[in-house]
């Protein structure tokens, strides 16, 4: 009941209603609050015709009330006709609900004896106006003032019961010491029980099992409930309300009717209308209850979504951190590899320079030693001794000098590192690092209102879930074979509606669809079961007809403009079930031999049906008929009087349960079974020339004489 509390509070004072009255707009307000928001209008604005009260306005003519509206569009509050000198403005204050409240305007009496008595309410100013604080409808009060509005005794009783239910908890009446809080009340015993006392003193068995136990609050209300109050008329306070005016939508008394105020209105008994409106309210509450139940379920769904969002957020953050850590780890590994290369280059340079330093040091030591030795040799004064070694020394000096001049004094390695880290693309990639769609699409939703079957075709329509934001690149539609077999793909593309033709008649197909994107393939939708037509409806197919064939009557009537036989097929192929169709001879001249039967899709179109191995036919003239396949006559009919003429009917019965085809002329079977062992896909076929015109009839039931599965439907012997 806590949700009901806002309904029980006055829109002006924000507290529970006290002596609520009903305004003509059906809203409620406390009687005291109504006095507080009264506004006095100028005398010029109060003609008798514009006055209104709670029972004097029929159907609450809001169009006229709008003309008397006193609220300002500038502040969306309630005006006091401040523009009129005769109506001084009064300051206003706001109620707890934000409604602007005007204090009562009490004119000062010129004489002392006109002062109101202590404890009495001040009189309502003349020409007062009240504005509903909820819908802003305004009206001028009549001479009765606020007494002209009916009191809402129902609302007052609801408020009283609600306040009683919020009172202190009731105690058990049977506890001997420190009574516990009562949990139930027995309406028959009129006693409040706690759980232990109820089990001990009021067991649910024997005579007490029939007693009715109710919650304590409900029991207290029923205990304090008083007989229903009799409402009195607002205009005739001594008269009880006993009738209801349908036009005015208000209860009235007999005196109101005698005075003729509702003489032309429809009036009904108050009790009958009370029960009628209670029923209407209960019926309306049922619909509202369904909406409330849906809202509760939706709120549960939203709360679950909050939990899922939080869980998914934590999981996604952990995944993001792991991905970034993986990138950092990869960068650190690459950093280690690059540093290893730098160290290798560093060691190589040092080795080369150190080797050159060692080599030059040794060579310089040898050169210095040679120079010092030569200087000492030059100091010798023995010419013959000097000349013995001078040539060799001169050659050694030149050789040593030559060794220094062959790039020995050029550094073999520079101190600079010829390595430059190309980090630009990586930095650009890091800057472009962003979230991309990494999830597969959700399962599509089949739109059942748009899915249907027609003849041997099925149309399916689907869409993505409303809240799904995952990119979809396309869809895959799958159907089974109509016989409980495996699913197979019948469509792959971006469309969300697809019609599949060429299905088996009288078959039950299962269908499902899934979406895919660059990340993969999503889940399947729910499986939809579809039933194709039990009886085949088809026409001749212009696309399969020989150019000399002439079609009319919505492709149901066929003739030819050639003297040679020409073939045309039906637009539906059969491979399962039992099918029957007929053809009527509309024109038959010069005794031609039209042929009727079934054929493969690649049958020859410029010869008589049955001349090749792609057709199984019966050809007939005006006297008799023949069965022919691959230019060979088989199972020749017994009858010789089975010819045709204008108006004759040719019937073809194709039964795949036995793999046979049977022909009829004018409802008479022609010979035994014409052909057996039929498997695969066959199309209805006919070959005619210009002397014949035929009309096709489809959607026919199986003839009564034939029962699928019989070995010989006629018992005839040739």
XYZ file of C-alpha atoms in Angstrom:
718
model
C 0.000 0.000 0.000
C 2.997 2.309 0.220
C 2.720 3.081 -3.505
C -0.810 4.432 -2.928
C 0.306 7.163 -0.523
C 0.840 9.814 -3.218
C -2.753 9.305 -4.381
C -3.966 10.211 -0.879
C -2.156 13.552 -0.566
C -3.545 16.954 -1.416
C -1.714 18.676 -4.320
C -1.771 21.975 -2.394
C -0.717 21.198 1.168
C 1.080 17.932 0.441
C -0.578 16.230 3.416
C -3.276 13.585 3.545
C -6.651 14.845 2.380
C -8.844 16.432 5.045
C -12.497 16.860 4.091
C -11.739 16.451 0.359
C -14.124 17.950 -2.188
C -14.498 17.018 -5.860
C -13.913 19.779 -8.401
C -15.824 19.704 -11.728
C -12.624 18.451 -13.423
C -12.801 15.315 -11.180
C -9.682 16.282 -9.210
C -9.745 16.485 -5.404
C -8.615 19.117 -2.949
C -8.904 19.698 0.791
C -11.735 21.998 1.775
C -9.339 24.242 3.712
C -6.880 24.314 0.803
C -9.718 25.244 -1.530
C -10.414 28.315 0.601
C -6.710 29.201 0.469
C -6.511 29.273 -3.327
C -9.691 31.244 -3.939
C -9.225 34.377 -6.025
C -11.622 37.311 -6.057
C -12.591 38.508 -9.538
C -13.815 41.936 -10.665
C -17.539 42.495 -10.563
C -17.579 43.027 -14.322
C -16.292 39.490 -14.832
C -19.016 37.749 -12.864
C -22.209 37.534 -14.898
C -24.695 35.024 -13.623
C -24.373 32.981 -16.817
C -20.682 32.366 -16.214
C -21.039 31.010 -12.681
C -20.442 27.336 -12.132
C -20.516 24.888 -9.289
C -19.949 21.230 -8.633
C -23.485 20.199 -9.701
C -24.540 23.000 -11.993
C -22.238 22.300 -14.956
C -23.330 19.559 -17.341
C -20.487 17.444 -18.681
C -18.055 20.128 -17.441
C -18.011 22.252 -20.544
C -14.270 22.886 -20.533
C -14.551 25.054 -23.640
C -16.493 27.635 -21.640
C -14.294 27.130 -18.601
C -11.238 27.888 -20.712
C -12.751 31.261 -21.519
C -12.768 31.988 -17.772
C -9.259 30.656 -17.178
C -7.382 32.813 -14.725
C -3.905 31.355 -14.885
C -1.104 33.254 -16.539
C 0.931 31.862 -19.446
C 3.878 33.912 -18.257
C 4.412 32.159 -14.926
C 2.217 29.042 -15.287
C 0.703 29.940 -11.904
C -2.584 31.423 -10.833
C -3.452 35.014 -11.433
C -5.532 37.317 -9.300
C -6.602 39.754 -11.990
C -3.817 42.079 -10.980
C -4.567 44.272 -13.999
C -7.906 45.347 -12.504
C -7.928 48.143 -10.031
C -11.040 46.774 -8.384
C -9.331 43.501 -7.490
C -6.150 44.165 -5.534
C -3.504 41.502 -5.849
C -2.552 39.332 -2.936
C 0.807 37.779 -2.283
C 1.098 34.044 -2.871
C 3.204 31.281 -1.448
C 4.005 27.749 -2.623
C 2.711 24.504 -1.155
C 4.969 21.502 -0.523
C 3.951 20.226 -3.980
C 4.960 23.426 -5.736
C 1.407 24.749 -6.215
C 0.961 28.477 -5.772
C -1.361 29.154 -2.846
C -3.222 32.417 -2.417
C -4.222 33.330 1.112
C -7.911 33.927 1.605
C -9.120 37.401 0.782
C -11.276 38.598 3.630
C -12.756 42.074 3.170
C -12.570 44.245 6.248
C -16.080 44.927 7.550
C -16.908 48.600 7.950
C -18.824 47.974 11.169
C -17.869 46.113 14.308
C -20.994 43.913 14.430
C -20.091 42.338 11.042
C -16.881 40.756 12.336
C -16.932 36.930 12.131
C -17.549 35.065 15.301
C -14.543 33.400 16.914
C -13.999 29.835 15.685
C -16.090 30.262 12.516
C -14.714 30.227 8.998
C -14.563 33.581 7.232
C -17.224 34.034 4.556
C -16.384 33.315 0.898
C -15.787 36.609 -0.920
C -18.331 37.513 -3.512
C -17.349 36.720 -7.156
C -14.657 34.230 -6.071
C -12.883 31.943 -8.509
C -11.029 28.667 -7.906
C -8.437 27.077 -10.180
C -7.627 23.365 -10.072
C -3.987 23.012 -8.984
C -3.538 19.965 -11.224
C -5.196 20.677 -14.579
C -5.406 24.527 -14.215
C -9.125 24.633 -15.057
C -10.790 27.680 -13.505
C -14.377 28.526 -12.650
C -16.314 31.162 -10.744
C -18.219 30.007 -7.672
C -21.949 30.571 -7.315
C -23.777 31.789 -4.212
C -23.252 28.479 -2.395
C -19.462 28.860 -2.599
C -17.456 25.761 -1.782
C -20.571 24.048 -0.424
C -21.613 23.562 -4.024
C -18.878 20.950 -4.528
C -19.620 17.360 -3.407
C -17.530 15.840 -0.659
C -15.435 12.822 -1.582
C -16.407 10.497 1.252
C -14.839 7.489 -0.492
C -11.437 9.172 -0.594
C -11.861 10.293 3.013
C -12.587 6.694 4.056
C -9.582 5.364 2.118
C -7.323 7.913 3.811
C -8.688 6.940 7.221
C -8.128 3.217 6.596
C -4.637 3.859 5.238
C -3.663 5.910 8.290
C -5.048 3.203 10.571
C -3.020 0.536 8.744
C 0.126 2.621 9.367
C -0.520 2.825 13.105
C 1.449 0.893 15.745
C 1.692 -2.864 15.345
C -1.043 -4.891 17.020
C -0.140 -7.231 19.872
C -1.277 -10.789 20.461
C -4.278 -10.974 22.812
C -3.412 -14.394 24.275
C 0.229 -13.924 25.306
C 0.427 -13.960 29.132
C 3.692 -12.031 29.508
C 5.165 -9.437 27.147
C 2.683 -9.894 24.281
C 4.286 -10.508 20.933
C 3.378 -8.802 17.692
C 0.228 -10.287 16.151
C 0.587 -12.010 12.785
C -3.056 -12.933 12.030
C -6.599 -12.172 13.155
C -9.485 -14.618 13.135
C -12.602 -12.904 11.833
C -14.894 -15.418 13.542
C -13.124 -15.387 16.930
C -12.337 -11.652 16.673
C -8.947 -12.322 18.288
C -5.403 -11.321 17.267
C -2.836 -14.149 17.450
C 0.931 -14.407 17.272
C 2.325 -17.514 15.567
C 2.920 -19.592 18.752
C -0.507 -18.746 20.188
C -2.195 -19.456 16.856
C -0.637 -22.932 16.701
C -1.538 -23.586 20.352
C -5.014 -22.060 20.612
C -6.270 -21.941 17.011
C -5.022 -25.071 15.210
C -5.940 -25.402 11.493
C -8.044 -28.518 12.039
C -11.464 -29.508 13.253
C -14.127 -26.759 13.458
C -11.457 -24.049 13.548
C -10.242 -25.045 10.089
C -13.207 -23.183 8.571
C -12.331 -19.887 10.275
C -10.914 -17.136 8.105
C -7.529 -15.739 9.138
C -6.536 -12.324 7.796
C -3.559 -9.992 8.304
C -3.771 -7.851 11.466
C -4.145 -4.560 9.591
C -7.045 -5.900 7.532
C -8.628 -7.335 10.639
C -8.369 -4.032 12.492
C -10.009 -2.213 9.584
C -12.849 -4.725 9.411
C -13.259 -4.511 13.204
C -13.518 -0.738 13.071
C -15.551 -0.644 9.890
C -18.821 1.200 10.326
C -21.978 0.896 8.262
C -21.853 2.623 4.905
C -22.683 6.276 5.177
C -25.672 7.662 3.321
C -24.589 10.630 1.188
C -26.819 13.675 1.051
C -27.444 16.063 -1.820
C -25.260 19.181 -1.934
C -28.237 21.314 -2.949
C -30.819 19.677 -0.684
C -28.914 18.720 2.441
C -31.859 16.846 3.975
C -32.312 14.607 0.928
C -30.343 11.413 0.345
C -28.743 10.757 -3.041
C -30.717 7.945 -4.637
C -30.453 8.460 -8.421
C -27.675 9.091 -10.969
C -27.840 11.513 -13.898
C -25.995 9.966 -16.852
C -25.611 13.258 -18.758
C -24.342 15.265 -15.774
C -22.427 12.269 -14.405
C -23.426 13.094 -10.852
C -25.692 11.582 -8.142
C -28.972 13.439 -7.569
C -31.884 13.259 -5.155
C -35.632 13.027 -5.794
C -36.109 16.728 -5.063
C -33.597 17.572 -7.834
C -35.726 15.505 -10.208
C -38.971 17.084 -9.019
C -37.537 20.541 -9.600
C -36.903 19.581 -13.240
C -33.165 20.225 -13.303
C -32.591 16.832 -14.913
C -35.964 16.424 -16.541
C -34.623 15.746 -20.041
C -31.633 13.722 -18.849
C -31.305 9.979 -18.557
C -31.538 9.044 -14.870
C -30.778 5.621 -13.397
C -30.886 4.038 -9.957
C -27.846 4.895 -7.851
C -27.252 1.286 -6.751
C -27.368 -0.044 -10.321
C -24.923 2.584 -11.560
C -22.734 1.918 -8.506
C -22.457 -1.759 -9.440
C -22.003 -0.916 -13.144
C -19.166 1.530 -12.510
C -17.560 -0.862 -10.032
C -17.557 -3.505 -12.745
C -16.127 -1.073 -15.294
C -13.433 -0.006 -12.845
C -12.573 -3.644 -12.078
C -12.368 -4.407 -15.793
C -10.144 -1.385 -16.382
C -7.982 -2.423 -13.432
C -7.444 -5.831 -15.019
C -5.841 -4.205 -18.053
C -3.850 -1.845 -15.860
C -2.776 -4.775 -13.709
C -1.433 -6.521 -16.809
C 0.542 -3.395 -17.699
C 1.827 -3.173 -14.121
C 2.901 -6.822 -14.254
C 4.710 -6.173 -17.518
C 6.327 -3.107 -15.962
C 7.512 -5.158 -12.969
C 8.964 -7.784 -15.266
C 10.600 -5.038 -17.304
C 12.091 -3.518 -14.162
C 13.454 -6.931 -13.181
C 14.945 -7.180 -16.642
C 16.492 -3.728 -16.301
C 17.896 -4.565 -12.860
C 19.350 -7.753 -14.258
C 20.787 -5.669 -17.082
C 22.463 -3.414 -14.518
C 24.075 -6.438 -12.897
C 25.089 -7.841 -16.273
C 26.497 -4.471 -17.323
C 28.552 -4.306 -14.153
C 29.802 -7.865 -14.592
C 30.513 -7.357 -18.275
C 32.229 -4.044 -17.487
C 34.586 -5.694 -15.015
C 35.236 -8.525 -17.455
C 35.810 -6.115 -20.325
C 38.170 -3.957 -18.262
C 40.144 -7.051 -17.298
C 40.277 -8.087 -20.945
C 41.413 -4.608 -21.987
C 44.128 -4.561 -19.323
C 45.270 -8.016 -20.425
C 45.386 -6.920 -24.062
C 47.348 -3.757 -23.234
C 49.691 -5.762 -20.992
C 50.217 -8.180 -23.870
C 51.110 -5.252 -26.129
C 53.492 -3.907 -23.498
C 55.058 -7.356 -23.120
C 55.470 -7.621 -26.873
C 57.019 -4.137 -26.943
C 59.384 -5.079 -24.120
C 60.412 -8.232 -25.956
C 61.040 -6.228 -29.098
C 62.932 -3.686 -27.018
C 65.170 -6.440 -25.687
C 65.785 -7.688 -29.239
C 66.680 -4.220 -30.475
C 68.964 -3.612 -27.492
C 70.692 -6.903 -28.238
C 71.331 -5.700 -31.766
C 72.713 -2.404 -30.460
C 74.969 -4.251 -28.020
C 76.187 -6.518 -30.786
C 77.010 -3.539 -32.975
C 78.688 -1.868 -30.015
C 80.877 -4.885 -29.307
C 81.733 -5.212 -32.980
C 82.878 -1.606 -33.225
C 84.950 -1.901 -30.072
C 86.590 -5.092 -31.300
C 87.530 -3.586 -34.643
C 88.990 -0.425 -33.059
C 90.829 -2.385 -30.400
C 92.311 -4.749 -33.008
C 93.482 -1.760 -35.043
C 94.981 -0.145 -31.931
C 96.875 -3.357 -31.122
C 98.095 -3.740 -34.681
C 99.257 -0.112 -34.916
C 100.925 -0.317 -31.507
C 103.005 -3.323 -32.542
C 103.861 -1.768 -35.865
C 104.795 1.587 -34.224
C 107.063 -0.228 -31.757
C 108.804 -1.993 -34.637
C 109.144 1.255 -36.591
C 110.519 3.100 -33.570
C 113.056 0.337 -32.930
C 114.170 0.403 -36.575
C 114.534 4.187 -36.462
C 116.650 4.093 -33.281
C 118.819 1.295 -34.741
C 119.398 3.219 -37.959
C 120.388 6.352 -35.994
C 122.963 4.338 -34.092
C 124.286 2.838 -37.343
C 124.710 6.306 -38.798
C 126.954 7.230 -35.875
C 129.503 4.544 -36.871
C 132.835 5.859 -38.423
C 133.758 2.616 -40.149
C 132.894 3.147 -43.852
C 133.398 -0.405 -44.892
C 131.319 -1.749 -42.056
C 128.547 0.841 -42.741
C 128.392 -0.045 -46.386
C 128.019 -3.719 -45.559
C 124.590 -3.100 -43.930
C 123.430 0.206 -45.402
C 121.683 -1.253 -48.450
C 119.663 -3.645 -46.328
C 118.705 -0.909 -43.847
C 117.643 1.432 -46.625
C 115.381 -1.289 -48.058
C 113.881 -2.017 -44.629
C 113.209 1.674 -44.016
C 111.464 2.048 -47.391
C 109.482 -1.143 -46.812
C 108.357 -0.021 -43.372
C 107.393 3.414 -44.700
C 105.415 1.731 -47.450
C 103.531 -0.330 -44.922
C 102.359 2.835 -43.105
C 101.170 4.377 -46.290
C 98.597 1.741 -47.353
C 95.664 2.933 -45.220
C 97.169 1.839 -42.026
C 96.535 5.233 -40.473
C 92.840 5.287 -41.520
C 90.258 4.215 -38.876
C 88.593 0.960 -39.783
C 85.363 1.798 -37.859
C 83.449 5.027 -37.192
C 82.245 5.912 -33.736
C 78.711 6.605 -34.971
C 75.982 3.929 -34.927
C 74.336 3.589 -38.307
C 71.061 2.330 -36.766
C 67.873 4.445 -36.675
C 64.754 3.084 -34.953
C 61.726 3.407 -37.239
C 59.056 4.025 -34.552
C 56.779 6.248 -36.644
C 54.412 3.520 -37.912
C 54.193 2.008 -34.433
C 53.402 5.362 -32.814
C 50.762 5.986 -35.452
C 49.304 2.563 -34.792
C 49.245 3.241 -31.049
C 47.476 6.548 -31.646
C 44.968 4.768 -33.856
C 44.458 1.995 -31.331
C 40.702 1.840 -30.712
C 37.862 -0.575 -30.103
C 36.576 -2.533 -33.055
C 33.661 -4.917 -33.314
C 35.044 -8.207 -32.095
C 31.821 -10.084 -31.300
C 29.758 -12.283 -33.537
C 26.182 -11.103 -34.167
C 23.324 -12.061 -31.893
C 20.721 -14.576 -33.016
C 18.203 -12.951 -35.402
C 14.520 -12.770 -34.475
C 12.034 -14.334 -36.885
C 9.107 -11.981 -37.625
C 6.285 -14.471 -37.399
C 3.665 -12.031 -38.686
C 5.506 -11.823 -42.031
C 6.429 -15.513 -42.379
C 4.015 -17.570 -44.466
C 3.695 -20.367 -47.009
C 1.875 -20.288 -50.332
C 1.467 -23.381 -52.474
C 4.956 -24.944 -52.389
C 6.813 -21.725 -51.517
C 7.837 -20.391 -48.108
C 8.564 -16.769 -47.227
C 10.608 -16.001 -44.135
C 11.423 -12.633 -42.597
C 13.742 -11.789 -39.725
C 15.497 -8.905 -37.988
C 18.243 -8.257 -35.498
C 17.342 -7.888 -31.782
C 16.230 -4.304 -30.982
C 19.128 -3.507 -28.620
C 21.839 -5.191 -30.674
C 24.540 -2.804 -31.962
C 26.809 -5.471 -33.449
C 27.606 -5.058 -37.123
C 26.099 -7.700 -39.396
C 27.612 -8.498 -42.784
C 24.947 -10.986 -43.882
C 22.589 -13.813 -43.031
C 22.413 -17.548 -43.679
C 18.961 -19.146 -44.057
C 18.683 -22.907 -43.624
C 15.806 -25.347 -44.278
C 15.590 -29.084 -43.800
C 14.328 -31.439 -46.505
C 10.739 -31.373 -45.250
C 11.063 -34.936 -43.976
C 13.072 -34.470 -40.780
C 16.405 -34.546 -42.577
C 19.469 -32.348 -42.053
C 19.426 -28.586 -42.592
C 20.860 -27.106 -45.778
C 21.681 -23.552 -46.774
C 19.112 -22.012 -49.117
C 20.115 -18.349 -48.926
C 23.213 -16.324 -48.054
C 23.044 -12.538 -48.355
C 22.251 -9.222 -46.746
C 18.455 -9.221 -47.198
C 16.178 -9.854 -44.230
C 13.373 -11.512 -46.207
C 13.579 -14.515 -48.506
C 11.112 -16.620 -50.484
C 12.110 -20.229 -51.137
C 10.360 -21.852 -54.111
C 10.205 -25.435 -55.303
C 9.437 -27.046 -51.948
C 7.490 -30.274 -51.608
C 3.741 -30.062 -51.285
C 2.062 -31.264 -48.101
C 5.385 -31.214 -46.230
C 6.516 -29.757 -42.921
C 9.736 -27.756 -43.101
C 11.945 -26.513 -40.295
C 13.732 -23.218 -40.895
C 16.287 -21.166 -39.021
C 18.588 -18.228 -39.715
C 21.882 -16.955 -38.349
C 23.946 -13.802 -38.889
C 27.640 -13.425 -39.561
C 30.313 -10.728 -39.678
C 34.084 -10.541 -39.885
C 34.382 -12.034 -36.398
C 32.442 -15.175 -37.213
C 28.969 -16.708 -37.336
C 26.412 -16.067 -34.603
C 23.846 -18.297 -32.976
C 20.804 -19.674 -34.780
C 17.405 -18.115 -34.351
C 14.519 -20.103 -32.971
C 13.391 -22.858 -35.317
C 10.210 -22.082 -37.263
C 8.029 -24.940 -38.527
C 6.128 -24.233 -41.755
C 3.579 -26.381 -43.593
C 3.316 -26.231 -47.385
C 0.007 -26.541 -49.192
C -1.623 -29.969 -49.052
C -3.007 -29.648 -52.593
C -0.960 -28.322 -55.508
C -2.038 -25.172 -57.319
C -0.069 -24.446 -60.454
C -0.293 -23.123 -64.034
C 1.528 -23.664 -67.301
C 4.998 -22.146 -67.332
C 5.638 -19.702 -70.210
C 9.388 -20.013 -69.636
C 9.288 -23.755 -70.349
C 6.966 -23.571 -73.368
C 7.988 -23.997 -77.005
C 7.858 -20.667 -78.905
C 4.843 -21.917 -80.914
C 2.784 -22.434 -77.716
C 0.099 -19.795 -77.030
C -0.973 -19.249 -73.378
C -4.012 -17.360 -72.071
C -6.425 -17.262 -69.138
C -3.612 -16.524 -66.627
C -1.530 -19.334 -68.159
C -4.252 -21.919 -67.539
C -5.362 -22.298 -71.197
C -2.965 -23.448 -73.919
C -3.054 -23.903 -77.700
C -0.520 -23.845 -80.526
C 0.013 -22.085 -83.845
C 1.874 -25.021 -85.451
C 0.653 -28.253 -87.009
C 3.530 -30.048 -85.292
C 3.359 -31.201 -81.684
C 4.767 -28.703 -79.198
C 5.427 -29.208 -75.448
C 4.740 -26.997 -72.417
C 5.384 -27.820 -68.730
C 3.724 -26.790 -65.487
C 5.432 -24.244 -63.214
C 5.617 -26.647 -60.224
C 7.682 -29.777 -59.924
C 6.722 -32.794 -57.798
C 8.922 -35.328 -56.041
C 6.828 -36.346 -53.017
C 3.208 -36.950 -52.114
C 0.096 -37.738 -54.159
C -1.104 -35.198 -56.757
C -4.022 -35.022 -59.144
C -4.885 -32.525 -61.871
C -7.216 -32.397 -64.874
C -7.296 -30.820 -68.321
C -10.455 -29.974 -70.254
C -10.532 -30.202 -74.072
C -11.873 -26.804 -75.193
C -11.314 -27.410 -78.935
C -10.630 -30.628 -80.872
C -10.471 -30.463 -84.695
C -9.327 -32.979 -87.357
C -8.633 -35.799 -84.873
C -5.135 -34.850 -83.650
C -3.199 -36.862 -80.994
C -2.554 -34.620 -77.982
C -0.387 -36.166 -75.258
C -0.703 -35.679 -71.501
C 1.614 -36.743 -68.682
C 4.761 -35.845 -66.792
C 8.288 -34.953 -67.840
C 11.712 -33.924 -66.663
C 12.720 -30.291 -66.890
C 14.989 -30.935 -69.918
C 12.413 -32.770 -72.056
C 12.412 -32.103 -75.828
C 9.901 -29.362 -76.672
C 9.504 -29.891 -80.442
C 8.284 -33.519 -80.534
C 5.289 -35.390 -79.150
C 5.427 -35.940 -75.405
C 6.845 -39.450 -74.749
C 9.092 -39.606 -77.837
C 12.236 -39.225 -75.683
C 13.339 -40.745 -72.385
C 12.463 -37.554 -70.460
C 8.662 -37.925 -70.650
C 5.953 -40.422 -69.564
C 2.712 -39.718 -71.416
C -0.643 -40.902 -72.680
C -1.518 -39.740 -76.174
C -5.100 -40.103 -77.362
C -7.246 -39.556 -80.457
C -10.999 -39.709 -80.949
C -11.102 -43.505 -80.511
C -8.507 -44.792 -78.079
C -5.381 -44.007 -76.081
C -1.772 -45.246 -75.801
C 0.923 -45.029 -73.149
C 4.356 -44.017 -74.420
C 7.823 -43.485 -72.982
C 11.111 -43.204 -74.919
C 9.129 -43.702 -78.184
C 7.931 -47.114 -76.934
C 4.366 -48.184 -76.136
C 3.948 -49.828 -72.722
C 1.004 -51.190 -70.709
C -1.422 -50.629 -73.611
C -4.933 -49.781 -72.284
C -7.602 -52.455 -72.505
C -10.334 -50.126 -73.606
C -10.656 -49.160 -77.238
C -13.452 -46.663 -76.729
C -11.416 -44.262 -74.620
C -11.090 -41.478 -77.182
C -11.644 -37.771 -76.605
C -13.710 -34.993 -78.106
C -14.545 -31.398 -77.287
C -15.500 -31.169 -73.614
C -13.647 -34.311 -72.568
C -11.616 -34.270 -69.332
C -8.168 -35.817 -68.972
C -7.036 -36.680 -65.427
C -3.460 -37.386 -64.272
C -2.819 -39.022 -60.885
C 0.814 -39.048 -59.702
C 1.545 -41.079 -56.561
C 5.142 -40.916 -55.292
C 4.369 -43.203 -52.354
C 4.152 -46.040 -54.909
C 6.095 -44.373 -57.735
C 3.246 -44.675 -60.294
C 1.161 -42.540 -62.618
C -2.447 -43.266 -63.653
C -4.485 -41.598 -66.447
C -8.236 -40.999 -66.580
C -10.604 -39.863 -69.332
C -13.952 -38.502 -68.170
C -13.383 -39.984 -64.696
C -12.700 -43.471 -66.130
C -9.278 -45.002 -65.556
C -7.467 -45.855 -68.764
C -6.061 -49.347 -68.455
C -3.869 -50.444 -65.542
C -1.108 -48.433 -63.933
C 0.539 -46.572 -66.787
C 4.097 -46.234 -65.462
C 5.929 -47.473 -62.366
C 9.241 -46.907 -60.609
C 9.055 -43.099 -60.780
C 11.644 -41.246 -58.689
C 12.980 -37.715 -58.760
C 11.387 -34.446 -59.840
C 8.639 -34.445 -62.471
C 6.648 -31.585 -64.002
C 3.115 -31.758 -65.402
C 3.431 -31.723 -69.208
C 1.339 -31.651 -72.389
C 2.025 -31.687 -76.144
C -0.535 -30.295 -78.636
C -0.812 -28.778 -82.095
C -3.003 -26.037 -83.526
C -6.083 -28.274 -83.683
C -6.363 -28.552 -79.910
C -6.995 -26.115 -77.039
C -6.786 -27.279 -73.416
C -7.569 -25.654 -70.036
C -5.783 -26.764 -66.849
C -7.570 -27.395 -63.519
C -5.481 -27.769 -60.342
C -5.984 -27.885 -56.588
C -8.240 -30.936 -56.984
C -8.689 -33.666 -54.363
C -7.623 -37.248 -54.998
C -10.409 -39.215 -56.770
C -12.586 -41.230 -54.401
C -11.826 -44.556 -56.068
C -8.105 -44.283 -55.312
C -6.474 -45.052 -51.991
C -2.705 -44.410 -51.868
C -0.773 -47.629 -51.210
C -3.201 -50.060 -52.913
C -1.597 -52.590 -55.217
C -4.285 -52.298 -57.918
C -6.923 -49.570 -57.425
C -9.271 -50.996 -60.069
C -8.532 -54.707 -60.132
C -8.660 -54.620 -63.931
C -6.847 -57.294 -65.916
C -5.766 -56.826 -69.527
